[in-house]
Amino acid sequence: MGWLPDETGLDRCAANHVALTPLSHLRRAADIFAERTAVVYGQTRRSYLDYYGRVSRLASGLAAHGIKPGDVVATLLPNVPAQAEAHFGVPACGAILNTINTRLDTDTVAYIFEHGSARVVLCDSACIGLAEDAIKAMQGPAPQIVEIADEEAGIEASGHYLTYEALLEQGDPAADWVMPEDEWESIALNYTSGTTGRPKGVVYHHRGAYLATMGNAISWRMVLYPVYLTIVPLFHCNGWCHTWMVPMMGGTLVCCRDITARNIYDAIADEGVTHFGGAPIVLNSLINAPESDRRSFDHIVEVFTAGAPPPAATLAAIEPLGFNVTQVYGLTEVYGPATECTWKPEWDDIQGDERAALKARTGVLMPMMEEAVVHDSHGEPVARDGAHLGEIAMRGNAVMKGYYKNPEATRAAFKGGYFRSGDIAFQHPDGYIKITDRAKDIIISGGENVSSVEVEDVLARHPAVSLCAVVAKPDEKWGEVPCAFVELKPEAEATEEELIAFARARLAGFKTPKKIVFSDLPKTSTGKIQKFELRAVAKLL
Amino acid sequence: MGWLPDETGLDRCAANHVALTPLSHLRRAADIFAERTAVVYGQTRRSYLDYYGRVSRLASGLAAHGIKPGDVVATLLPNVPAQAEAHFGVPACGAILNTINTRLDTDTVAYIFEHGSARVVLCDSACIGLAEDAIKAMQGPAPQIVEIADEEAGIEASGHYLTYEALLEQGDPAADWVMPEDEWESIALNYTSGTTGRPKGVVYHHRGAYLATMGNAISWRMVLYPVYLTIVPLFHCNGWCHTWMVPMMGGTLVCCRDITARNIYDAIADEGVTHFGGAPIVLNSLINAPESDRRSFDHIVEVFTAGAPPPAATLAAIEPLGFNVTQVYGLTEVYGPATECTWKPEWDDIQGDERAALKARTGVLMPMMEEAVVHDSHGEPVARDGAHLGEIAMRGNAVMKGYYKNPEATRAAFKGGYFRSGDIAFQHPDGYIKITDRAKDIIISGGENVSSVEVEDVLARHPAVSLCAVVAKPDEKWGEVPCAFVELKPEAEATEEELIAFARARLAGFKTPKKIVFSDLPKTSTGKIQKFELRAVAKLL
């Protein structure tokens, strides 16, 4: 190992070793970017000095209400400034931030309150009913509700609870922060929106959150002073860690409560938004927005999309509007994005389907991670031939500590020294990974694996198709057959026979869907299609 | 502290914790940027795959020659590809890289060989004489010489030693690397070019080198695929860690053996150089280059300068040529730059002297560091009033482990939990630090502190002055008085009386130089003016 023969006096000390934590970014920003605009929400604009002061008030206010280091503080909040403040203020009193998806059902929120033992929940006025119902349904000590009204959205406080602003009033804008002594201390607890069974509590360490901010900034080609729009919910992998990243860059965080095309266009035109992340469905909403919701702008907006590869038609339609779309891939367990379809300059002139195929790649390792590889069932890397399938396995410093109070699931997820994603992929000869399916989305028809994504890609090219999802339908003869659920574009028409014929002309017979269902697709709050619901429907067909 | 009530199963493991090391950047680059150009030197162009293969050969070749983890491997090399390869290949066999300044005297090199106990020295053919003389002069076991000829420069091997290419031939391009198990392991040993006494051996840890690469990339507004020209010697704070950084960005490292204006212009025009770092003297050489050495280019080159603030006249002359100049500040002890005069967009329209004054600021903390502050003699922060002087104190993760085999000097340098820079500065109200003097450069005249930099700034504005340096001259009446050494521009003329009058019109009487000496200024290999020599001359006047 790289130890000199004499290391006397060369130990870690206060001068040369500080626990890595994203809290450092906001402290530095308050110092060196003091007067720059940190947070924008409607008419609200706050400088870094203000932001820091409010965060310090929150941390000391929580402490005054009995929150101790190691306690869990939950939030039920849309992308409003309080949610960003909680990302710093909760860990700044030594507590662990548990952002809860505001669109979950009562039972699941009750489960999360119970399992995480939240002491306080910072709750948007629009979510008070959900919080109250969950508290009624839960066992054990309930979290104290601190209510956040939203003047910008015209939402008033219920009057029944301590308000967030009152809590801040009790705090001290110059309070000392509780900084981690060990960068392995916990900073966040994020429950996966598991589609089966109880959600699992993913625990983040300060070190990973810090390194994710640096790796994301570099990989995303961000330069100083970005204007970042919050489209990815901050309760989803802490908004891919971007709330923690923006102060490092002296950037401006533009909060967006309601994710609509109009709000996005307005933020771009009025605030000069340079970057945002969102599911492909957000891209479609921008493309399909009525003229009255659009605004013109003269810069290129960098958009990072995840959850599904952007379809060729989406790319072809959105790029001329002034958006550069890059696909990233990750999971809650790896702090959001861990691979990116890093664009190569030599691809610049490639157009059409070939360009879309390149942009649809899952990509390559981001700089804060150590390895992303496709493993066969023996844990060996598959050949990089663009054909052999395996499971994406990752390791590195932006991987969770594990699942809270579930060491068995943690052990299974980390089998062999890698985080096992459950996602099925191949690797191109140049190393770019391409997901073919979430493990549970593979359709096995007559013993052949059918990639649902491949079938979806073909159907999406049909001019009448707006969105589609393909799942397995049980079949007596073949075991399973592909079944497609399709949303058509407004005023477009297509028949089942027409779409099946379209697919058959482009796919092997066993991959061609045997059934097409026209319906609205059920989506999660982050825009992911909920295939488990479609699978349930397909079983009954 | 931020530990959840139940942390069972949430420990560090192979999946979620990897020792931070810049070695990871090249491994990743070889994987995801395999075919991109990694290193350019004259007609030599190598891809990341080649670069990685040669580094692996170096690591395994050194191991085959008996180098073990913890051994020291020295280099006496200009900025040629072998020096870059050594930055990865030496630590990749677990050894510690000791890059030695090629312009040191025999005695000092002998001292470094002895003190560092280098087992091998990778030595440029032009430095063989120096290495041989130092080996003759030293006590104890001498390093084995591995000679590096330079075909591109027409320099042939002496024939007396194992050559670098022969060593690489013996290595294995697919050899496993020795990765650090603990990120606190040592990666480099850099002797400060102390102007008095024996040089001290600054020890770098892998963690700091890794974090410096990330912080520099972000602070320097680098986006993917930079083309980085090596002007700062790689033996100077490991070239500010940039050899380690470039692979993280998929960039190209352009090696430059002889730092001349012609070579810099050629590299910009021929290789599309986007970034380099260098002392202000390099900027002057670009400005004063004859027409025949200049090349045209149509992009802006980002230049980072350190060692002294860029004079107003230099800035005014160089910016129209296509260079954007940013001042950074640091020392060997903090891995090179630790603060940067981060530009504010609201300054864009400011011109002339006011612009130069802004660009002459020492700046603010870079993102990988935790704190940079100006302390009074009691270790308390001075008022941020642009007037109170104190010493720059820094702490954070890009601070050295300490001085090798010198725990006493380490303790003194880290007094009170900060690295004590010895540099005197004030802080502007917006937090920007401004160095007034290296501690030893302060002139005390009649009990008043005179900032030599302030006097130099005034003299540099005189149209005939090319370079100047002000030091203390002993004086019976005043104790010390300012004495200026001046290099005039080619064919320019000025008298001592004229320059003194020019200064007196702009400075307080006690700050005005009492003596002007016209002469060439002695410089270190990195372009810093060697004031200790001038002080010796001033004493004799």
Short mmCIF file of C-alpha atoms in Angstrom, two decimals, chain A residues 1-7 9-18 20 24 27-28 31-32 36 69-70 72 94 96 181-186 203 207 210-211 214 218 221 223-225 248-249 342-346 364-368 370 384 395-397 399-405 410 414 417-419 430, chain B residues 1-7 9-18 20 24 27-28 31-32 36 69-70 72 94 96 181-186 203 207 210-211 214 218 221 223-225 248-249 342-346 364-368 370 384 395-397 399-405 410 414 417-419 430:
data_model
loop_
_atom_site.label_atom_id
_atom_site.label_comp_id
_atom_site.label_asym_id
_atom_site.label_seq_id
_atom_site.Cartn_x
_atom_site.Cartn_y
_atom_site.Cartn_z
CA MET A 1 0.00 0.00 0.00
CA GLY A 2 1.06 3.57 -0.57
CA TRP A 3 2.40 4.40 2.86
CA LEU A 4 5.79 6.06 3.05
CA PRO A 5 8.37 4.33 5.26
CA ASP A 6 7.91 7.10 7.82
CA GLU A 7 4.43 8.59 8.16
CA GLY A 9 3.01 13.46 11.83
CA LEU A 10 1.14 12.82 8.57
CA ASP A 11 -2.21 11.88 10.10
CA ARG A 12 -5.59 13.42 9.36
CA CYS A 13 -6.17 16.61 11.31
CA ALA A 14 -8.55 19.57 11.39
CA ALA A 15 -6.53 21.41 8.73
CA ASN A 16 -6.46 18.66 6.11
CA HIS A 17 -9.53 16.50 6.63
CA VAL A 18 -13.18 17.54 6.64
CA LEU A 20 -17.52 15.42 2.88
CA SER A 24 -20.33 22.66 2.79
CA ARG A 27 -21.87 27.49 3.58
CA ARG A 28 -19.37 28.35 0.85
CA ASP A 31 -19.81 33.33 1.79
CA ILE A 32 -18.68 33.79 -1.81
CA ARG A 36 -26.50 36.11 -5.98
CA PRO A 69 -29.02 14.46 15.74
CA GLY A 70 -30.10 11.08 14.34
CA VAL A 72 -35.82 11.65 11.17
CA GLY A 94 -27.90 16.55 12.50
CA ILE A 96 -32.02 12.76 8.54
CA GLU A 181 -17.97 14.27 12.07
CA ASP A 182 -17.96 11.17 9.90
CA GLU A 183 -18.94 11.44 6.25
CA TRP A 184 -20.63 8.05 6.57
CA GLU A 185 -23.32 9.59 8.77
CA SER A 186 -26.82 9.43 7.26
CA VAL A 203 -30.26 5.42 3.34
CA ARG A 207 -20.10 11.44 1.37
CA TYR A 210 -21.32 15.40 -1.84
CA LEU A 211 -19.62 13.36 -4.54
CA MET A 214 -19.55 17.08 -8.16
CA ILE A 218 -19.07 17.67 -14.48
CA ARG A 221 -21.39 20.05 -18.65
CA VAL A 223 -20.61 25.81 -15.84
CA LEU A 224 -20.84 28.37 -13.08
CA TYR A 225 -24.17 30.07 -12.43
CA MET A 248 -21.69 24.67 -5.41
CA MET A 249 -22.09 26.32 -8.82
CA THR A 342 -22.41 11.00 -22.83
CA TRP A 343 -22.51 12.51 -26.29
CA LYS A 344 -19.48 12.12 -28.56
CA PRO A 345 -18.58 15.07 -30.81
CA GLU A 346 -18.15 12.65 -33.72
CA VAL A 364 -21.53 5.23 -19.52
CA LEU A 365 -20.33 5.70 -15.99
CA MET A 366 -20.53 9.18 -14.44
CA PRO A 367 -17.33 10.47 -12.79
CA MET A 368 -18.26 9.95 -9.14
CA GLU A 370 -16.34 3.50 -9.94
CA ARG A 384 -19.40 -6.29 -25.28
CA ARG A 395 -20.26 0.07 -7.44
CA GLY A 396 -18.80 3.32 -6.22
CA ASN A 397 -19.13 6.17 -3.80
CA VAL A 399 -24.24 3.98 -3.75
CA MET A 400 -26.60 3.89 -0.74
CA LYS A 401 -25.55 2.63 2.68
CA GLY A 402 -28.32 0.06 2.39
CA TYR A 403 -32.00 -0.40 3.19
CA TYR A 404 -33.12 0.89 6.57
CA LYS A 405 -33.85 -1.87 9.08
CA THR A 410 -29.22 -4.91 1.70
CA PHE A 414 -24.96 -5.86 -2.69
CA GLY A 417 -19.64 -6.39 -4.03
CA TYR A 418 -21.89 -4.66 -6.56
CA PHE A 419 -25.25 -3.02 -6.32
CA ASP A 430 -17.64 0.92 -27.27
CA MET B 1 -24.46 13.09 14.96
CA GLY B 2 -26.41 11.89 11.96
CA TRP B 3 -26.69 8.22 12.79
CA LEU B 4 -30.10 6.62 12.52
CA PRO B 5 -31.33 4.80 15.63
CA ASP B 6 -30.69 1.50 13.86
CA GLU B 7 -27.73 1.37 11.47
CA GLY B 9 -26.28 -3.55 7.85
CA LEU B 10 -25.52 0.02 6.75
CA ASP B 11 -21.73 -0.21 6.94
CA ARG B 12 -19.22 0.58 4.22
CA CYS B 13 -18.76 -2.32 1.83
CA ALA B 14 -17.23 -3.05 -1.57
CA ALA B 15 -20.37 -1.90 -3.38
CA ASN B 16 -20.70 1.51 -1.77
CA HIS B 17 -17.22 2.64 -0.72
CA VAL B 18 -14.11 3.01 -2.85
CA LEU B 20 -10.93 8.19 -3.64
CA SER B 24 -10.00 5.95 -11.03
CA ARG B 27 -9.41 3.63 -15.57
CA ARG B 28 -12.79 5.13 -16.38
CA ASP B 31 -13.20 2.38 -20.64
CA ILE B 32 -15.54 5.13 -21.82
CA ARG B 36 -10.31 9.62 -27.83
CA PRO B 69 4.13 -0.20 -2.50
CA GLY B 70 5.40 2.65 -0.32
CA VAL B 72 9.45 6.51 -3.75
CA GLY B 94 1.55 1.56 -5.02
CA ILE B 96 4.83 7.53 -4.30
CA GLU B 181 -7.17 0.62 0.17
CA ASP B 182 -7.21 3.79 2.23
CA GLU B 183 -7.59 7.15 0.49
CA TRP B 184 -5.20 8.62 3.03
CA GLU B 185 -2.33 6.65 1.48
CA SER B 186 0.38 8.83 -0.02
CA VAL B 203 3.13 14.72 1.10
CA ARG B 207 -8.18 11.72 -1.45
CA TYR B 210 -9.02 13.22 -6.42
CA LEU B 211 -11.03 16.06 -4.91
CA MET B 214 -13.14 17.73 -9.34
CA ILE B 218 -15.84 22.97 -11.73
CA ARG B 221 -15.64 26.22 -15.97
CA VAL B 223 -16.72 21.23 -19.90
CA LEU B 224 -16.15 17.78 -21.37
CA TYR B 225 -13.26 17.28 -23.77
CA MET B 248 -11.97 12.68 -15.90
CA MET B 249 -13.11 15.13 -18.59
CA THR B 342 -14.06 33.85 -9.64
CA TRP B 343 -15.49 36.31 -12.11
CA LYS B 344 -18.92 37.81 -11.49
CA PRO B 345 -21.16 38.39 -14.52
CA GLU B 346 -22.00 41.86 -13.18
CA VAL B 364 -12.47 33.05 -3.17
CA LEU B 365 -12.49 29.46 -2.05
CA MET B 366 -12.58 26.72 -4.68
CA PRO B 367 -15.25 24.03 -4.23
CA MET B 368 -13.05 21.21 -2.90
CA GLU B 370 -13.63 24.12 3.19
CA ARG B 384 -13.75 42.39 5.90
CA ARG B 395 -8.45 24.17 5.71
CA GLY B 396 -10.09 21.45 3.71
CA ASN B 397 -9.62 18.21 1.87
CA VAL B 399 -4.44 20.21 2.10
CA MET B 400 -1.25 18.12 2.36
CA LYS B 401 -0.79 15.37 4.93
CA GLY B 402 2.22 17.29 6.19
CA TYR B 403 5.97 17.61 5.63
CA TYR B 404 7.86 14.34 5.21
CA LYS B 405 9.96 13.41 8.21
CA THR B 410 3.95 20.12 10.08
CA PHE B 414 -1.20 23.42 10.93
CA GLY B 417 -6.42 23.64 12.75
CA TYR B 418 -5.60 25.69 9.66
CA PHE B 419 -2.80 25.58 7.15
CA ASP B 430 -17.65 40.81 -0.52
#
